[in-house]
């Protein structure tokens, strides 16, 4: 994922990332917009950031039977979010988490890390900050009340 992240940052390519945690009962999806949202290097999973060989991790408390189910749920979220983006419907989630143990679905926006290890990410952040701010239109409703009392 780090190689894909670097390539996408360099090419200014939006991409989707997902993962299932080591405990097999939680996971996430993330929509990454280079410079605008956190890239994979800005906020990597602990196991990636620690450079730990995943094969050496002790798997206490892991429910191996849950892994295929959790992977299927995360894959479904990923496909649905991709379709919303490609077909331009609904709200595309920048980050959606899932915890099967607590039925918790956190949704959040992840800002890029100004000290990100990926130089292309830092370049995209500078480009994003240099863009003019976009003003959002507000809906105007007609005031039906009389202008004055006659």
CSV table of C-alpha atoms in Angstrom, one decimal:
chain,number,residue,atom,x,y,z
A,1,UNK,CA,0.0,0.0,0.0
A,2,UNK,CA,2.9,2.4,0.6
A,3,UNK,CA,4.1,2.0,-3.0
A,4,UNK,CA,0.6,2.6,-4.3
A,5,UNK,CA,0.3,5.6,-2.0
A,6,UNK,CA,3.5,7.1,-3.3
A,7,UNK,CA,2.5,6.6,-6.9
A,8,UNK,CA,-0.9,8.1,-6.4
A,9,UNK,CA,0.5,11.1,-4.6
A,10,UNK,CA,3.1,11.7,-7.4
A,11,UNK,CA,0.4,11.4,-10.1
A,12,UNK,CA,-2.3,13.3,-8.1
A,13,UNK,CA,-4.5,10.2,-8.4
A,14,UNK,CA,-7.4,9.8,-5.9
A,15,UNK,CA,-7.6,6.3,-4.5
A,16,UNK,CA,-9.4,4.1,-2.0
A,17,UNK,CA,-7.7,2.1,0.7
A,18,UNK,CA,-9.1,-0.4,3.2
A,19,UNK,CA,-7.9,-2.8,5.8
A,20,UNK,CA,-9.0,-5.3,8.5
A,21,UNK,CA,-7.3,-5.1,11.9
A,22,UNK,CA,-5.1,-7.7,13.5
A,23,UNK,CA,-7.9,-8.7,15.8
A,24,UNK,CA,-10.1,-9.7,12.8
A,25,UNK,CA,-13.2,-7.9,14.1
A,26,UNK,CA,-12.7,-4.3,13.0
A,27,UNK,CA,-11.6,-2.5,9.8
A,28,UNK,CA,-11.9,0.7,7.8
A,29,UNK,CA,-12.2,2.2,4.3
A,30,UNK,CA,-10.5,5.4,3.3
A,31,UNK,CA,-10.9,7.7,0.3
A,32,UNK,CA,-7.6,9.5,-0.3
A,33,UNK,CA,-7.4,12.7,-2.2
A,34,UNK,CA,-3.7,13.7,-2.5
A,35,UNK,CA,-3.0,16.9,-0.6
A,36,UNK,CA,-6.5,17.3,0.7
A,37,UNK,CA,-6.9,14.3,2.9
A,38,UNK,CA,-4.5,12.2,4.9
A,39,UNK,CA,-2.6,9.8,2.7
A,40,UNK,CA,-1.6,6.3,3.8
A,41,UNK,CA,1.8,7.5,4.9
A,42,UNK,CA,0.3,10.4,6.9
A,43,UNK,CA,-1.6,7.9,9.2
A,44,UNK,CA,-0.5,4.4,8.6
A,45,UNK,CA,-1.8,1.4,10.7
A,46,UNK,CA,0.4,0.8,13.8
A,47,UNK,CA,1.8,-2.4,12.4
A,48,UNK,CA,3.0,-0.5,9.2
A,49,UNK,CA,4.3,2.5,11.2
A,50,UNK,CA,6.2,0.3,13.6
A,51,UNK,CA,7.7,-1.7,10.7
A,52,UNK,CA,6.8,-4.9,12.5
A,53,UNK,CA,6.7,-8.1,10.5
A,54,UNK,CA,3.1,-9.1,10.7
A,55,UNK,CA,4.0,-12.8,10.7
A,56,UNK,CA,5.6,-12.3,14.1
A,57,UNK,CA,2.6,-10.8,15.7
A,58,UNK,CA,1.1,-12.9,18.5
A,59,UNK,CA,-2.6,-13.3,17.8
A,60,UNK,CA,-4.2,-13.6,21.3
A,61,UNK,CA,-7.9,-12.7,21.4
A,62,UNK,CA,-8.3,-13.1,17.7
A,63,UNK,CA,-11.5,-14.6,16.4
A,64,UNK,CA,-10.2,-16.3,13.3
A,65,UNK,CA,-13.7,-17.3,12.3
A,66,UNK,CA,-14.7,-13.6,12.1
A,67,UNK,CA,-11.9,-12.7,9.6
A,68,UNK,CA,-13.8,-13.7,6.4
A,69,UNK,CA,-17.0,-12.0,7.6
A,70,UNK,CA,-15.2,-8.8,8.6
A,71,UNK,CA,-13.3,-8.8,5.3
A,72,UNK,CA,-16.6,-9.2,3.4
A,73,UNK,CA,-18.2,-6.3,5.3
A,74,UNK,CA,-15.3,-4.0,4.7
A,75,UNK,CA,-15.2,-5.0,1.0
A,76,UNK,CA,-18.9,-4.2,0.7
A,77,UNK,CA,-18.3,-0.7,2.3
A,78,UNK,CA,-15.4,-0.2,-0.1
A,79,UNK,CA,-17.4,-1.1,-3.2
A,80,UNK,CA,-20.4,1.0,-2.2
A,81,UNK,CA,-18.2,4.0,-1.5
A,82,UNK,CA,-16.4,3.6,-4.8
A,83,UNK,CA,-19.8,3.4,-6.7
A,84,UNK,CA,-20.9,6.6,-4.9
A,85,UNK,CA,-17.7,8.3,-6.1
A,86,UNK,CA,-17.8,7.0,-9.7
A,87,UNK,CA,-21.5,7.4,-10.2
A,88,UNK,CA,-21.8,10.7,-8.3
A,89,UNK,CA,-24.6,9.8,-5.8
A,90,UNK,CA,-24.8,10.1,-2.1
A,91,UNK,CA,-22.0,11.2,0.2
A,92,UNK,CA,-18.6,9.7,-0.4
A,93,UNK,CA,-17.0,8.8,3.0
A,94,UNK,CA,-13.4,9.9,3.5
A,95,UNK,CA,-13.0,7.5,6.4
A,96,UNK,CA,-15.5,4.9,7.7
A,97,UNK,CA,-14.5,2.5,10.4
A,98,UNK,CA,-16.2,-0.6,11.6
A,99,UNK,CA,-16.0,-2.5,15.0
A,100,UNK,CA,-18.0,-5.7,15.1
A,101,UNK,CA,-17.5,-6.0,18.9
A,102,UNK,CA,-19.4,-2.8,19.7
A,103,UNK,CA,-21.3,-2.2,16.4
A,104,UNK,CA,-19.5,1.1,16.1
A,105,UNK,CA,-19.2,2.9,12.7
A,106,UNK,CA,-17.0,6.0,13.1
A,107,UNK,CA,-17.0,8.4,10.2
A,108,UNK,CA,-14.4,11.2,10.0
A,109,UNK,CA,-12.3,13.4,7.8
A,110,UNK,CA,-8.5,12.9,8.1
A,111,UNK,CA,-6.4,15.9,7.5
A,112,UNK,CA,-2.9,15.4,5.9
A,113,UNK,CA,0.1,15.4,8.1
A,114,UNK,CA,2.3,18.4,7.3
A,115,UNK,CA,5.4,16.3,8.3
A,116,UNK,CA,4.3,13.3,6.2
A,117,UNK,CA,7.2,11.1,5.2
A,118,UNK,CA,6.0,11.1,1.6
A,119,UNK,CA,7.5,14.2,-0.2
A,120,UNK,CA,4.9,14.0,-2.9
A,121,UNK,CA,2.2,14.2,-0.3
A,122,UNK,CA,3.8,17.4,1.2
A,123,UNK,CA,3.9,18.8,-2.4
A,124,UNK,CA,0.3,18.1,-3.0
A,125,UNK,CA,-0.6,19.7,0.4
A,126,UNK,CA,1.2,22.9,-0.7
A,127,UNK,CA,-0.8,22.8,-3.9
A,128,UNK,CA,-4.1,22.3,-2.1
A,129,UNK,CA,-3.3,25.2,0.3
A,130,UNK,CA,-2.5,27.5,-2.7
A,131,UNK,CA,-5.9,26.9,-4.3
A,132,UNK,CA,-8.5,29.7,-3.9
A,133,UNK,CA,-11.2,28.9,-1.4
A,134,UNK,CA,-14.4,27.7,-2.8
A,135,UNK,CA,-17.5,29.6,-1.7
A,136,UNK,CA,-20.5,27.4,-1.1
A,137,UNK,CA,-23.9,28.7,-2.2
A,138,UNK,CA,-26.6,29.0,0.4
A,139,UNK,CA,-30.2,28.4,-0.3
A,140,UNK,CA,-32.3,31.5,-0.4
A,141,UNK,CA,-35.9,31.2,0.6
A,142,UNK,CA,-38.6,33.7,-0.2
A,143,UNK,CA,-39.9,35.7,2.8
A,144,UNK,CA,-43.7,35.6,2.3
A,145,UNK,CA,-44.4,38.0,5.2
A,146,UNK,CA,-45.7,41.5,4.3
A,147,UNK,CA,-43.1,44.2,3.9
A,148,UNK,CA,-45.1,46.6,6.1
A,149,UNK,CA,-48.5,46.6,7.8
A,150,UNK,CA,-51.2,48.5,5.8
